[in-house]
Every structure is written in C-alpha cells, then in structure tokens.
Coordinates of C-alpha atoms in Angstrom, one line a residue:
X233 CA -15.1 -90.0 -110.3
X234 CA -16.7 -92.7 -107.2
X235 CA -18.7 -96.0 -108.2
X236 CA -18.9 -98.9 -106.2
X237 CA -19.2 -102.9 -106.5
X238 CA -20.4 -104.4 -103.3
X239 CA -18.3 -103.5 -100.6
X240 CA -15.3 -101.9 -102.7
X241 CA -15.3 -98.8 -103.7
X242 CA -14.1 -97.8 -106.5
X243 CA -11.8 -94.4 -107.2
X244 CA -11.2 -92.8 -111.0
X245 CA -7.6 -92.3 -110.7
X246 CA -8.1 -89.7 -113.4
X247 CA -10.1 -87.4 -112.0
X248 CA -7.3 -85.7 -110.4
X249 CA -5.1 -85.6 -113.3
X250 CA -7.4 -83.5 -115.1
X251 CA -8.4 -81.3 -111.7
X252 CA -6.7 -77.5 -112.1
X253 CA -3.7 -77.2 -109.1
X254 CA -5.3 -74.8 -106.5
X255 CA -2.9 -74.0 -104.7
X256 CA -0.1 -73.4 -107.9
X257 CA 2.8 -71.0 -106.7
X258 CA 2.9 -67.2 -108.2
X259 CA 3.7 -67.0 -111.1
X260 CA 2.8 -70.1 -112.4
X261 CA -0.6 -71.2 -114.4
X262 CA -3.6 -72.8 -112.3
X263 CA -2.6 -76.8 -113.9
X264 CA 0.7 -75.8 -115.9
X265 CA 3.4 -78.6 -114.5
X266 CA 5.7 -77.4 -112.1
X267 CA 9.2 -75.1 -113.3
X268 CA 12.7 -77.3 -112.8
X269 CA 14.4 -75.6 -110.4
X270 CA 18.5 -75.9 -111.5
X271 CA 20.0 -76.7 -108.5
X272 CA 22.7 -78.7 -107.8
X273 CA 22.5 -81.9 -106.4
X274 CA 24.2 -84.1 -103.3
X275 CA 25.0 -85.9 -106.9
X276 CA 26.8 -83.8 -108.1
X277 CA 28.5 -82.5 -105.7
X278 CA 30.1 -85.9 -104.6
X279 CA 31.4 -86.1 -108.2
X280 CA 33.4 -82.2 -107.5
X281 CA 34.6 -83.9 -104.3
X282 CA 36.0 -86.1 -106.2
X283 CA 36.7 -85.2 -109.3
X284 CA 38.8 -82.6 -107.0
X285 CA 40.6 -85.3 -104.7
X286 CA 42.0 -87.7 -107.1
X287 CA 43.3 -84.8 -108.8
X288 CA 45.1 -83.3 -106.2
X289 CA 46.7 -86.8 -105.5
X290 CA 47.8 -87.5 -108.7
X291 CA 49.9 -83.9 -108.9
X292 CA 51.3 -84.8 -106.3
X293 CA 48.8 -81.7 -103.5
X294 CA 48.8 -84.9 -101.3
X295 CA 51.3 -87.4 -101.3
X296 CA 50.8 -91.4 -100.4
X297 CA 50.8 -91.6 -96.4
X298 CA 49.8 -88.0 -96.3
X299 CA 45.8 -86.9 -94.8
X300 CA 42.8 -85.9 -96.3
X301 CA 41.1 -84.5 -93.9
X302 CA 38.0 -84.0 -94.9
X303 CA 36.7 -81.1 -93.7
X304 CA 39.6 -79.4 -95.2
X305 CA 37.8 -80.2 -98.4
X306 CA 34.4 -79.6 -97.4
X307 CA 35.4 -75.4 -97.2
X308 CA 38.3 -75.7 -100.8
X309 CA 34.5 -76.1 -102.5
X310 CA 32.9 -74.7 -100.1
X311 CA 30.7 -76.7 -99.1
X312 CA 28.8 -79.0 -96.2
X313 CA 31.4 -82.6 -95.1
X314 CA 28.1 -84.3 -96.7
X315 CA 29.3 -85.4 -100.6
X316 CA 33.2 -84.9 -99.0
X317 CA 32.2 -88.2 -96.8
X318 CA 30.1 -89.5 -100.2
X319 CA 33.7 -88.8 -102.9
X320 CA 35.8 -90.7 -99.8
X321 CA 33.9 -93.6 -99.7
X322 CA 33.7 -94.1 -103.0
X323 CA 37.8 -93.0 -103.1
X324 CA 37.9 -95.4 -100.7
X325 CA 36.6 -98.4 -103.5
X326 CA 38.6 -97.7 -105.8
X327 CA 42.0 -97.5 -103.5
X328 CA 42.5 -94.4 -104.1
X329 CA 42.4 -93.7 -99.7
X330 CA 41.9 -96.1 -97.3
X331 CA 39.5 -94.7 -94.7
X332 CA 40.6 -95.4 -90.2
X333 CA 37.5 -94.8 -87.8
X334 CA 39.2 -91.8 -85.4
X335 CA 42.5 -91.2 -87.4
X336 CA 40.6 -89.7 -90.7
X337 CA 41.6 -90.8 -94.4
X338 CA 45.0 -91.1 -95.1
X339 CA 46.3 -91.7 -99.6
X340 CA 47.2 -95.1 -100.4
X341 CA 51.3 -95.8 -101.0
X342 CA 51.5 -98.4 -104.3
X343 CA 53.3 -101.0 -103.4
X344 CA 54.6 -103.3 -106.2
X345 CA 52.5 -106.1 -106.0
X346 CA 49.4 -103.4 -106.1
X347 CA 51.2 -102.4 -109.4
X348 CA 51.0 -105.3 -111.2
X349 CA 47.6 -105.5 -110.2
X350 CA 47.1 -102.7 -111.3
X351 CA 48.9 -103.7 -115.1
X352 CA 46.7 -106.6 -115.5
X353 CA 43.4 -104.9 -115.1
X354 CA 44.7 -102.4 -117.6
X355 CA 45.7 -105.2 -120.2
X356 CA 41.5 -106.6 -119.4
X357 CA 40.7 -103.1 -120.7
X358 CA 43.4 -101.6 -123.4
X359 CA 43.8 -104.4 -125.4
X360 CA 39.8 -104.8 -125.7
X361 CA 39.9 -101.2 -126.5
X362 CA 42.6 -101.1 -129.0
X363 CA 40.6 -104.2 -130.9
X364 CA 37.7 -102.2 -131.5
X365 CA 39.7 -99.5 -132.0
X366 CA 41.5 -101.4 -134.9
X367 CA 38.1 -102.6 -135.6
X368 CA 36.7 -99.6 -136.1
X369 CA 37.9 -96.2 -136.4
X370 CA 37.7 -92.8 -138.8
X371 CA 41.5 -90.7 -140.5
X372 CA 40.8 -87.7 -138.1
X373 CA 40.7 -90.3 -134.8
X374 CA 44.0 -91.5 -136.2
X375 CA 45.8 -88.6 -136.8
X376 CA 44.3 -87.0 -133.3
X377 CA 46.4 -90.5 -132.0
X378 CA 49.7 -90.0 -134.6
X379 CA 49.8 -86.0 -133.1
X380 CA 50.3 -87.4 -129.1
X381 CA 52.8 -90.2 -130.4
X382 CA 54.6 -87.8 -132.0
X383 CA 54.6 -85.1 -129.2
X384 CA 55.9 -87.9 -127.2
X385 CA 59.4 -88.1 -129.6
X386 CA 59.7 -85.0 -129.1
X387 CA 59.3 -84.4 -124.9
X388 CA 61.6 -87.5 -125.0
X389 CA 64.8 -86.1 -126.8
X390 CA 64.3 -83.0 -124.8
X391 CA 63.6 -85.1 -121.4
X392 CA 60.5 -83.3 -121.0
X393 CA 58.5 -86.2 -118.6
X394 CA 55.3 -83.3 -118.0
X395 CA 54.9 -83.5 -121.9
X396 CA 56.0 -86.6 -121.5
X397 CA 53.3 -87.4 -119.4
X398 CA 50.9 -85.3 -121.1
X399 CA 51.4 -86.9 -124.2
X400 CA 51.3 -90.3 -123.0
X401 CA 47.0 -89.9 -120.7
X402 CA 46.4 -88.4 -124.3
X403 CA 47.3 -91.4 -126.0
X404 CA 45.7 -93.7 -123.7
X405 CA 42.0 -91.6 -123.1
X406 CA 41.4 -91.0 -126.4
X407 CA 41.9 -94.4 -127.6
X408 CA 39.3 -95.4 -124.9
X409 CA 36.7 -92.1 -126.3
X410 CA 37.0 -93.7 -129.4
X411 CA 35.2 -96.8 -128.8
X412 CA 32.4 -94.6 -128.9
X413 CA 32.1 -97.1 -125.1
X414 CA 31.8 -93.7 -122.2
X415 CA 30.9 -95.9 -119.9
X416 CA 34.5 -98.1 -120.9
X417 CA 36.3 -95.1 -120.9
X418 CA 35.6 -94.0 -117.3
X419 CA 36.8 -97.8 -115.8
X420 CA 39.7 -97.0 -117.9
X421 CA 40.6 -93.6 -117.0
X422 CA 40.5 -94.1 -113.5
X423 CA 42.4 -97.2 -113.1
X424 CA 45.4 -94.6 -115.8
X425 CA 45.3 -92.8 -112.7
X426 CA 46.4 -94.5 -110.7
X427 CA 48.5 -96.0 -112.6
X428 CA 50.0 -93.4 -113.8
X429 CA 49.4 -91.4 -109.1
X430 CA 52.7 -95.3 -108.8
X431 CA 54.9 -94.6 -111.0
X432 CA 57.0 -91.0 -110.2
X433 CA 58.5 -88.9 -112.8
X434 CA 61.8 -89.2 -112.1
X435 CA 61.7 -93.0 -113.8
X436 CA 61.6 -91.7 -116.6
X437 CA 64.5 -89.4 -117.0
X438 CA 66.4 -91.7 -115.1
X439 CA 65.9 -93.9 -118.1
X440 CA 66.3 -91.8 -120.5
X441 CA 69.4 -90.5 -119.6
X442 CA 70.9 -94.2 -119.0
X443 CA 70.2 -95.4 -122.4
X444 CA 72.5 -95.4 -124.9
X445 CA 70.7 -94.2 -128.7
X446 CA 70.0 -97.6 -129.2
X447 CA 68.1 -98.7 -126.3
X448 CA 66.0 -95.7 -127.0
X449 CA 65.3 -97.2 -130.7
X450 CA 64.2 -100.0 -130.3
X451 CA 63.5 -99.9 -126.4
X452 CA 61.8 -97.2 -125.1
X453 CA 58.1 -96.1 -125.1
X454 CA 57.3 -93.2 -127.7
X455 CA 58.6 -96.3 -130.7
X456 CA 56.1 -98.8 -128.3
X457 CA 52.6 -96.2 -128.1
X458 CA 53.6 -95.9 -132.2
X459 CA 54.1 -99.5 -133.1
X460 CA 50.2 -100.2 -131.4
X461 CA 49.6 -96.9 -133.6
X462 CA 50.5 -98.1 -136.4
X463 CA 48.5 -101.6 -136.6
X464 CA 45.7 -100.8 -135.7
X465 CA 45.5 -98.0 -138.4
X466 CA 46.3 -101.3 -140.7
X467 CA 43.1 -102.9 -138.7
X468 CA 45.6 -105.5 -137.6
X469 CA 44.6 -106.7 -134.1
X470 CA 45.9 -109.6 -133.1
X471 CA 49.2 -107.2 -134.0
X472 CA 47.6 -104.0 -131.7
X473 CA 46.2 -106.7 -129.5
X474 CA 49.8 -107.6 -128.5
X475 CA 51.8 -104.7 -129.0
X476 CA 49.3 -103.5 -126.6
X477 CA 50.3 -106.2 -124.4
X478 CA 54.2 -105.7 -124.8
X479 CA 53.8 -101.7 -123.9
X480 CA 52.1 -103.0 -120.4
X481 CA 54.4 -105.3 -120.2
X482 CA 57.1 -102.6 -120.0
X483 CA 55.3 -100.4 -117.5
X484 CA 55.2 -103.6 -115.3
X485 CA 59.2 -103.9 -115.6
X486 CA 59.7 -100.3 -114.6
X487 CA 57.7 -100.0 -111.4
X488 CA 60.1 -102.9 -110.3
X489 CA 63.5 -101.3 -112.0
X490 CA 61.6 -99.1 -109.7
X491 CA 61.4 -100.9 -106.8
X492 CA 64.6 -102.2 -106.9
X493 CA 66.7 -98.7 -107.2
X494 CA 64.6 -97.8 -104.2
X495 CA 65.5 -100.8 -102.0
X496 CA 69.7 -100.5 -103.3
X497 CA 69.4 -96.5 -102.4
X498 CA 67.6 -97.3 -98.8
X499 CA 70.4 -99.5 -98.4
X500 CA 73.4 -97.5 -99.4
X501 CA 72.0 -94.5 -97.0
X502 CA 72.1 -97.3 -94.1

C-alpha cells in the first residue's frame, strides 16, 4: 500500500513481507523461509588452520626459526591460501610467528625475556583463575584436579616427561575450565601453550635426575601442584593465590636455569 502526504511518498514496508516469494527454488514452498545450507565458512577454516599450525609448533614439527609455508599448510588442510593467511595474521598478533615481506613466516624463538613476560601474564590470569575456583567448586572438579596431580607425581618418579607435561597441561586447563568462563579459558590456553613451547622437556629430565630426594619432596612441581589443589579444596583463596604465584615463580627460575645451562654449554663447545 502506498499513500501520499504532500510531495512525500510513504511506502508500506510490510507489504513485501506478507507477499509470497515467486522465485523460490525448486522443492521449496512458496513463501517459506530459505533453507540453511551447512557450509564450512572461511572463518571456521581459518580456525582449523590456526589449530593446525599451533599444534605443529607445540609438538616440535615447526621448531623455532623454522618456516611456516602458507601453501603447504593449505595443501595439508585441503583449502585455499585465504584462511591460512587469516590464521597467520592471528598467530603473528599472538606472538607465535613473525612474517617478513618476501621471506615468509618463521616461528619465533622464545628468549628469557619472552618467558618472563609470559610468566607475568600467567600470574595475572592464573591467580584470578585459582581464586574463582577456590570460591566455587564441586567435589567432582576437585577429583579431576587430584587425578592430574597424581599422574604428575607418577610421571616425575618414572622420569616420563611426556606423561608429566600432559598431566600438567590437564591440571591448568581444567582449572581454567572450572571457572565457567569460556573466554578466560581460551585466553589462558593460548598463553599456556606459548609458555610450554619455551620450556624444553629435557629440562624436566635434567632437574629430575640431579635432584636429591629431599629436594624433590620440597621443591618439585608436583608438590606445588598438590599444595595449590589443597588450598583450592579448602576454599582458602589467599593461600591458593600465594601458592599459584610461587609455582609460576618456579617456572621462571627453571627457564633462567635453562638459559644459563645453554650459555655454559655454548662456551664449552667454543
């Protein structure tokens, strides 16, 4: 319906909404809503590319300073270069890779300063995470965390670095998940993976083999994880935060010891 007011024409916008669609595709009822097509959007493809590259960095297939070739990733995933390029933009923003014009992308090598900054971010995030979980948790969640701590303790005694870091990752990941805040868990996951990339697993084995039994009982990471868990289970927020802060400080000291070891080894080799 169209009405006129002076020189102004007013169109009834509801007319077309009530009019059946005469150009409906075959098999679709006239006037019905269009069918939704389940397609993999470019955004979802870029997420796949992101996860693929991060996983290969974390497991050592893309070691520090190695090239990440856009075309090769696209071929591995069976997609075009566009979503891979989008994933690389995100990876560069998050500090995983460095893209250099006409030279491609390379995995960033983490130095001690990078580890220090990651530890700062982890402290802010994980002290907040442990506070939330200490204030509000279930018995089932505590049981899940306890199982991870027990796996860490067994792995440490058996000098099984793969099992140890898998259990360690589960402990921190589940703590973040138990906050009930998916965005917080996602941000934490990114920072945690970057940190793990900077701490070679052989450092774990070196610390284990050279530690005395007394040092193991007082200072090793499984003991710190159990102490964090006990404070969380008790609902003791200040103690949980304090123990998490001590744990993360130990991680930075481990990274510094690793750098000192590598420097000494280089001097000997020279």
